[in-house]
mmCIF file with all atom_site columns, C-alpha atoms in Angstrom:
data_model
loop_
_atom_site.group_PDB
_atom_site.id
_atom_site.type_symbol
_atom_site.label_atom_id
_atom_site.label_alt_id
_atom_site.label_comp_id
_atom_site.label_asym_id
_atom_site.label_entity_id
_atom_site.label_seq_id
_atom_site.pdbx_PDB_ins_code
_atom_site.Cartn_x
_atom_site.Cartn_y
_atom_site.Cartn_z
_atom_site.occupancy
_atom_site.B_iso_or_equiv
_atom_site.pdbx_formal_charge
_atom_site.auth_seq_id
_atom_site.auth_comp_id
_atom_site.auth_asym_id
_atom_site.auth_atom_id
_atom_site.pdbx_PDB_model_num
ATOM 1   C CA . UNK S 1 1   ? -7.712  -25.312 -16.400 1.00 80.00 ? 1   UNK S CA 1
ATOM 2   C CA . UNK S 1 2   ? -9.493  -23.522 -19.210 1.00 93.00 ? 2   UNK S CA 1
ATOM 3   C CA . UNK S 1 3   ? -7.505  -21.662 -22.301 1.00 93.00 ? 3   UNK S CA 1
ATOM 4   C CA . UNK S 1 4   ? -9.009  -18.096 -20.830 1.00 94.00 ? 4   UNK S CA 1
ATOM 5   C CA . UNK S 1 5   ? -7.703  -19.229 -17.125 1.00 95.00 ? 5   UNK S CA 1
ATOM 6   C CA . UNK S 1 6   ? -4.165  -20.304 -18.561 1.00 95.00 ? 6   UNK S CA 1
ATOM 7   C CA . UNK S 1 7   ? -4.114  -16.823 -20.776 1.00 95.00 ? 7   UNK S CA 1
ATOM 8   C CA . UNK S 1 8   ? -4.627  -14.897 -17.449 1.00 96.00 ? 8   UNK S CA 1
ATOM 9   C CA . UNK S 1 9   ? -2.390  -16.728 -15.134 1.00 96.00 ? 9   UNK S CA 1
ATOM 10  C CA . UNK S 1 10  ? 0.219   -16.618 -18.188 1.00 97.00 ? 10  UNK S CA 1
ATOM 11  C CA . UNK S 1 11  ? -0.585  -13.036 -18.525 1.00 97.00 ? 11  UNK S CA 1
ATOM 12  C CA . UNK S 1 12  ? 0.357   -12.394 -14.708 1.00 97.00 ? 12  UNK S CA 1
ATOM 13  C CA . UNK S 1 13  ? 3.491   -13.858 -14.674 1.00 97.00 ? 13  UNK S CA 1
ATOM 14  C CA . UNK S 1 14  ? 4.515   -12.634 -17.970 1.00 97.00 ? 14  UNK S CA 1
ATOM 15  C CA . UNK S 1 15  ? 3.605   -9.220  -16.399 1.00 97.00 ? 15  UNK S CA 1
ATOM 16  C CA . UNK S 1 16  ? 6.419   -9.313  -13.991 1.00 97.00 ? 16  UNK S CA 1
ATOM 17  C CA . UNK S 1 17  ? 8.735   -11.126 -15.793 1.00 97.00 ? 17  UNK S CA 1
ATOM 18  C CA . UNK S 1 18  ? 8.902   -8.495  -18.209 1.00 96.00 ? 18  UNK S CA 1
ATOM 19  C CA . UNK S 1 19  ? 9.044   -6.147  -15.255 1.00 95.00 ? 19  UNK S CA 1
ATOM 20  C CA . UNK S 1 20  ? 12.267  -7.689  -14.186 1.00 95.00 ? 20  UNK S CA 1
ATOM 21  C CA . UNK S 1 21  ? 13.844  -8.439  -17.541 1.00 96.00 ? 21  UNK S CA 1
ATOM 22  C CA . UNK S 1 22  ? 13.596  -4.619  -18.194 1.00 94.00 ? 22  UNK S CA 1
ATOM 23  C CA . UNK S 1 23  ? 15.285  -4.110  -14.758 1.00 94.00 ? 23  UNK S CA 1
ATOM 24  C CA . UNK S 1 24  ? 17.981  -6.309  -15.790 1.00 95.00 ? 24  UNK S CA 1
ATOM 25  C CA . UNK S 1 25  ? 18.689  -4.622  -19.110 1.00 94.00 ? 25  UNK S CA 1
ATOM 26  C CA . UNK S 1 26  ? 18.509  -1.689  -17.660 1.00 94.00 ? 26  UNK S CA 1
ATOM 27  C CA . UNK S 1 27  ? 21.529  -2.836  -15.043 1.00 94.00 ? 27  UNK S CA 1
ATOM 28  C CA . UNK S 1 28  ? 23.449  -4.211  -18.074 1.00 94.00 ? 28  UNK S CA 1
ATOM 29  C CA . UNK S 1 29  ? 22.920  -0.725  -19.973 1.00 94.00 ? 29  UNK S CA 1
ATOM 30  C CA . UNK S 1 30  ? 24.495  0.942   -17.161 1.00 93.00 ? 30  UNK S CA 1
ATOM 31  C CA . UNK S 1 31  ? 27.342  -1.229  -17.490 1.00 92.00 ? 31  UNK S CA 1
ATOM 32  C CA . UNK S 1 32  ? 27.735  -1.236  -20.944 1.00 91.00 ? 32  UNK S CA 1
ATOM 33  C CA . UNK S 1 33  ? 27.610  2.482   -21.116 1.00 91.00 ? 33  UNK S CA 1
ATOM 34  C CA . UNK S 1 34  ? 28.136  4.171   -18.479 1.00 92.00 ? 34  UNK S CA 1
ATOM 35  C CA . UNK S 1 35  ? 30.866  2.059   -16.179 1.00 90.00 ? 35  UNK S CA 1
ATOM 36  C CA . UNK S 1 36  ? 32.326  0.956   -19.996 1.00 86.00 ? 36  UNK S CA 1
ATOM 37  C CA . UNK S 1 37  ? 32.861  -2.539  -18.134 1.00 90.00 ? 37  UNK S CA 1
ATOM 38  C CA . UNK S 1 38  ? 31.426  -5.057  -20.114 1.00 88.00 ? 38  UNK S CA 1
ATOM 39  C CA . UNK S 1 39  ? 28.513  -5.665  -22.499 1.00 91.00 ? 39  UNK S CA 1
ATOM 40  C CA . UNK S 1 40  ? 27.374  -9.290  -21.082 1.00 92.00 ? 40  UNK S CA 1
ATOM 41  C CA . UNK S 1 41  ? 24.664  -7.906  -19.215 1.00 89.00 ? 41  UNK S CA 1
ATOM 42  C CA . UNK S 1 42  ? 23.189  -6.243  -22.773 1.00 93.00 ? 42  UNK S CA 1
ATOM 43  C CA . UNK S 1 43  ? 24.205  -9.466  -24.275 1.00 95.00 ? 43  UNK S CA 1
ATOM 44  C CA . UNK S 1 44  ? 21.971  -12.053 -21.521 1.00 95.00 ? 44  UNK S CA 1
ATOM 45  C CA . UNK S 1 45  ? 19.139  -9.456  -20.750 1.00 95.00 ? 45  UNK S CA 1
ATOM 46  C CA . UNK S 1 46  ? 18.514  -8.185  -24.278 1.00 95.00 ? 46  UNK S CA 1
ATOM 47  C CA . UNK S 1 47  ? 17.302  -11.301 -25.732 1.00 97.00 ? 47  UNK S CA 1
ATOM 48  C CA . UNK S 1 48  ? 15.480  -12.798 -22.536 1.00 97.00 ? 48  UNK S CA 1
ATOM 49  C CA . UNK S 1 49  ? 13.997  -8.980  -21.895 1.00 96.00 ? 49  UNK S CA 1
ATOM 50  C CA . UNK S 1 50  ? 12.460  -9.242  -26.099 1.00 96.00 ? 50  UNK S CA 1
ATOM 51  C CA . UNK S 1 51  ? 11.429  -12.844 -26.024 1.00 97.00 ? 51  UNK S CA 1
ATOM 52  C CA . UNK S 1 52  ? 9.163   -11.284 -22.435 1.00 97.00 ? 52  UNK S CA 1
ATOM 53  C CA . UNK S 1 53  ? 7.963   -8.705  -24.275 1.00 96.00 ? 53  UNK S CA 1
ATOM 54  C CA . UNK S 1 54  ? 6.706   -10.515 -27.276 1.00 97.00 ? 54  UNK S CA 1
ATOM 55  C CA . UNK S 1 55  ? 5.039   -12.919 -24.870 1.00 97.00 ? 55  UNK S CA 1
ATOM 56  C CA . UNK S 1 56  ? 3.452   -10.356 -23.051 1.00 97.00 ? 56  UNK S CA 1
ATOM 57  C CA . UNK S 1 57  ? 2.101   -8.453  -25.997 1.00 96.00 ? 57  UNK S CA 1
ATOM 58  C CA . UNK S 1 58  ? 0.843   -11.886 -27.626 1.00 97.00 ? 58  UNK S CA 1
ATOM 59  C CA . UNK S 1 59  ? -0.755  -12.667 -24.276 1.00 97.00 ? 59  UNK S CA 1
ATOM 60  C CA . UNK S 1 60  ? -2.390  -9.249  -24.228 1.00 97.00 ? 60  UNK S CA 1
ATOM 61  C CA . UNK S 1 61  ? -3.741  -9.343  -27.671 1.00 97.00 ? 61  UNK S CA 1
ATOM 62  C CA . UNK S 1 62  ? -5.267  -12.710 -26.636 1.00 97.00 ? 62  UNK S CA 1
ATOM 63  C CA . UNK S 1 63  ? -6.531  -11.404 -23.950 1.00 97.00 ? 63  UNK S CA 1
ATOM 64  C CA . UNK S 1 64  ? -8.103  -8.693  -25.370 1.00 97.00 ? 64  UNK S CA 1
ATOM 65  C CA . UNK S 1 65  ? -10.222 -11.079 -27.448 1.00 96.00 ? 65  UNK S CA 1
ATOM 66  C CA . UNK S 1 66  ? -11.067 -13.881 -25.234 1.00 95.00 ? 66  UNK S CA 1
ATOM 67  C CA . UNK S 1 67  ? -11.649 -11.508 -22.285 1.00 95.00 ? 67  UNK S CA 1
ATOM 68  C CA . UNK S 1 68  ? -13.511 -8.944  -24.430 1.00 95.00 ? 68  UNK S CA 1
ATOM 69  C CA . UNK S 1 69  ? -11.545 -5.717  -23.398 1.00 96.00 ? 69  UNK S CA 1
ATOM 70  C CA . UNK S 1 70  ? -12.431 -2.504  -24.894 1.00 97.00 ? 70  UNK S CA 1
ATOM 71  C CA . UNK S 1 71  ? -9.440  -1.540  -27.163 1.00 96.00 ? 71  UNK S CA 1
ATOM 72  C CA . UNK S 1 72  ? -8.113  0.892   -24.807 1.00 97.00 ? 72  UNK S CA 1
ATOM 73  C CA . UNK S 1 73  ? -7.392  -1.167  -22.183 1.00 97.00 ? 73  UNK S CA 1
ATOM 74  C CA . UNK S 1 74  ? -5.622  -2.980  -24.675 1.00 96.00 ? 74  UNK S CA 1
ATOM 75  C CA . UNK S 1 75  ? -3.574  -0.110  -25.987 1.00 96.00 ? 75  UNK S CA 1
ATOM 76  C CA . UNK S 1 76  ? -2.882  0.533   -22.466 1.00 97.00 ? 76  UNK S CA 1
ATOM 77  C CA . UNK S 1 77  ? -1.617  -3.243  -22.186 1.00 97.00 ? 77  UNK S CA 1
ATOM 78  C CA . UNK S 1 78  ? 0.590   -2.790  -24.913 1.00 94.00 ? 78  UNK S CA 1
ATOM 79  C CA . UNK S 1 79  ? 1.786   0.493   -24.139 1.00 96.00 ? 79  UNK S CA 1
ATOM 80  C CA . UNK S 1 80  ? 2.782   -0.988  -20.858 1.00 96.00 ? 80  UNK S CA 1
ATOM 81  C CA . UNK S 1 81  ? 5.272   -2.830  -21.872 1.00 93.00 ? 81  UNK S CA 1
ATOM 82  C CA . UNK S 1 82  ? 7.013   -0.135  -23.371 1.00 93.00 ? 82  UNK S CA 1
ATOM 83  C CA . UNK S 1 83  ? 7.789   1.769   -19.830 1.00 92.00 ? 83  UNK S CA 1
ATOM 84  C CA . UNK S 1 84  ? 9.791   0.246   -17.416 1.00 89.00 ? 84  UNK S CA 1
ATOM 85  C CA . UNK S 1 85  ? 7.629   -1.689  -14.799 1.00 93.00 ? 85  UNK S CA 1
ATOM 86  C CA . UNK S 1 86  ? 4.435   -0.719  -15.760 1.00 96.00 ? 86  UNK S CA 1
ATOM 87  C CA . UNK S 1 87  ? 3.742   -4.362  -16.999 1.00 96.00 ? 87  UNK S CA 1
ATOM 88  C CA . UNK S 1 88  ? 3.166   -4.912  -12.858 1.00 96.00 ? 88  UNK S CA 1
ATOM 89  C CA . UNK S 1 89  ? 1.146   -1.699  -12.425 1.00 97.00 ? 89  UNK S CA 1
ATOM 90  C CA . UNK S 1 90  ? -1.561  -2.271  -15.777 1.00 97.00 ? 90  UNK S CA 1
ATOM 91  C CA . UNK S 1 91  ? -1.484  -6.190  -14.084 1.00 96.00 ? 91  UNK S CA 1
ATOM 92  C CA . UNK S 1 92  ? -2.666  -4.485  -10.735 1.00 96.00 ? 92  UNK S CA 1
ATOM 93  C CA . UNK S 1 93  ? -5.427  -1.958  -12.193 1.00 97.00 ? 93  UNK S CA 1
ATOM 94  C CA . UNK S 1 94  ? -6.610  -4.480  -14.841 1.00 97.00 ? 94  UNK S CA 1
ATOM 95  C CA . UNK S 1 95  ? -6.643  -7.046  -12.145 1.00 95.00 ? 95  UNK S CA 1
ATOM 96  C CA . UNK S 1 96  ? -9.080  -4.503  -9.467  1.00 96.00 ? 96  UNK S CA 1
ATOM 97  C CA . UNK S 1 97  ? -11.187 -4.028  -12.476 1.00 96.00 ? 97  UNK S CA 1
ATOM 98  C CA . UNK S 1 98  ? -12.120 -6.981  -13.414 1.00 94.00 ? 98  UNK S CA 1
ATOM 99  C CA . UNK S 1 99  ? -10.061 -7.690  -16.929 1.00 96.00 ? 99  UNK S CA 1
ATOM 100 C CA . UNK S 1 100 ? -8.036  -10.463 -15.159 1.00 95.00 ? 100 UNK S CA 1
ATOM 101 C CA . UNK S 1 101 ? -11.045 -11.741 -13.921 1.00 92.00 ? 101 UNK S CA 1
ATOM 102 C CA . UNK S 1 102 ? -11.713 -15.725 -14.819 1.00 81.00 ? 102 UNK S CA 1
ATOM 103 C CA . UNK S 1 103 ? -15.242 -16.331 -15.438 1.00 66.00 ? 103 UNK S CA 1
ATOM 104 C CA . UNK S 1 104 ? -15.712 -20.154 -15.401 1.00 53.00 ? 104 UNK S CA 1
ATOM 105 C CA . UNK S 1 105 ? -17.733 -21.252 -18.466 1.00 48.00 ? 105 UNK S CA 1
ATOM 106 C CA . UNK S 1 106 ? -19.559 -17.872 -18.779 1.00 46.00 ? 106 UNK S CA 1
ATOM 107 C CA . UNK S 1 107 ? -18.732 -14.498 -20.482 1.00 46.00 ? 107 UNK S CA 1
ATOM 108 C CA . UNK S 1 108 ? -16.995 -12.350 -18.740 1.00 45.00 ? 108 UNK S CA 1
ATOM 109 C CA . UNK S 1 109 ? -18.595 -8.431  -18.721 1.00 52.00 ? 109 UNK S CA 1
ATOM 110 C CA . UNK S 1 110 ? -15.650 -6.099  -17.713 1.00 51.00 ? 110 UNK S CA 1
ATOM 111 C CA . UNK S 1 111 ? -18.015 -3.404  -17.307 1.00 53.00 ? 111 UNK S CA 1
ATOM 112 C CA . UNK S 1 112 ? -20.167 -4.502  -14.878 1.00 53.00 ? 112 UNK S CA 1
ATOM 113 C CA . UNK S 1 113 ? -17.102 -4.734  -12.303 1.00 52.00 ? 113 UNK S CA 1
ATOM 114 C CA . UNK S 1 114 ? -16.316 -1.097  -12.940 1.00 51.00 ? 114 UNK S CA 1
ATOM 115 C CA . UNK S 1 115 ? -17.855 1.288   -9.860  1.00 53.00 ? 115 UNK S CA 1
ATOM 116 C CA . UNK S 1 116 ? -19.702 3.811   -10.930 1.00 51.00 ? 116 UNK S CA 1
ATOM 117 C CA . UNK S 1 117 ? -21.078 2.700   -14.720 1.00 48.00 ? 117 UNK S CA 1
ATOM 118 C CA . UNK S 1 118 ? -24.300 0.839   -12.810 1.00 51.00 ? 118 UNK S CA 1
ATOM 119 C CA . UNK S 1 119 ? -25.435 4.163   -11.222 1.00 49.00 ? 119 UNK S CA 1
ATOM 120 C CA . UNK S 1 120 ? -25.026 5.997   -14.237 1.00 49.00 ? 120 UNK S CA 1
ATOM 121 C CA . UNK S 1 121 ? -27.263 3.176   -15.975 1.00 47.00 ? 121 UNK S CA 1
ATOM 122 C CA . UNK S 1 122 ? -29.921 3.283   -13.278 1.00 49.00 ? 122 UNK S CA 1
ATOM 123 C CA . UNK S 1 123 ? -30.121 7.185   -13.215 1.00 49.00 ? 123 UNK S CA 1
ATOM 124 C CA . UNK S 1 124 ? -29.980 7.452   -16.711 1.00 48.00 ? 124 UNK S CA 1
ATOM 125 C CA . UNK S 1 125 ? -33.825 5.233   -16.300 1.00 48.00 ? 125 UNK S CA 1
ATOM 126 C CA . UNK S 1 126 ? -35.248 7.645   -13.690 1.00 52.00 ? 126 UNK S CA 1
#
């Protein structure tokens, strides 16, 4: 397996993960808070939720270099992470674009999976 094939697949499961570790802190939250039961929910989720995070934002900013994203998609990476399970939603539209996309041994060209930017090209020539 190549480093850019590990990044994605790491970058995938990190993605939902992070998804769930936010649910889960979220759940603890409630009970810290709201109920007033107990904080060990705060206390087990907090930590695994930020060590998810970090990993995911590492994997993105790799990512964004060895899969050439423009930097929007990678502010849009990060800024994923900040919302609660939108790590699983940027996975899906990164993934039907073509930024998850493992190109074995060549570069990969985001742009030339998007719809559209070809026919803009071509009419842009006529």
């Amino acid at each position: 397996m190549t480093f850019r094939n590990a990044a994605i697949r790491t970058f995938r499961i990190l993605a939902v993960a992070e998804a769930f570790s936010w649910a889960a802190l979220l759940i603890g939250m409630y009970f810290k808070w709201v109920a007033g039961t107990t904080e060990i929910g705060v206390q087990v989720a907090g930590p695994i939720h930020g060590a998810l995070f970090i990993g995911y934002g590492v994997t993105a900013l790799v990512l964004w270099r060895v899969q050439r994203w423009p930097f929007m998609v990678a502010v849009f990476a990060g800024l994923s992470a900040v919302f609660p399970f939108a790590t699983i939603l940027f996975e899906a539209w990164a993934g039907k674009r073509g930024f998850l996309a493992a190109a074995d041994g060549a570069t990969v060209q985001p742009d030339a999976a998007r719809p559209g930017l070809d026919d803009d090209r071509e009419q842009s020539r006529i």
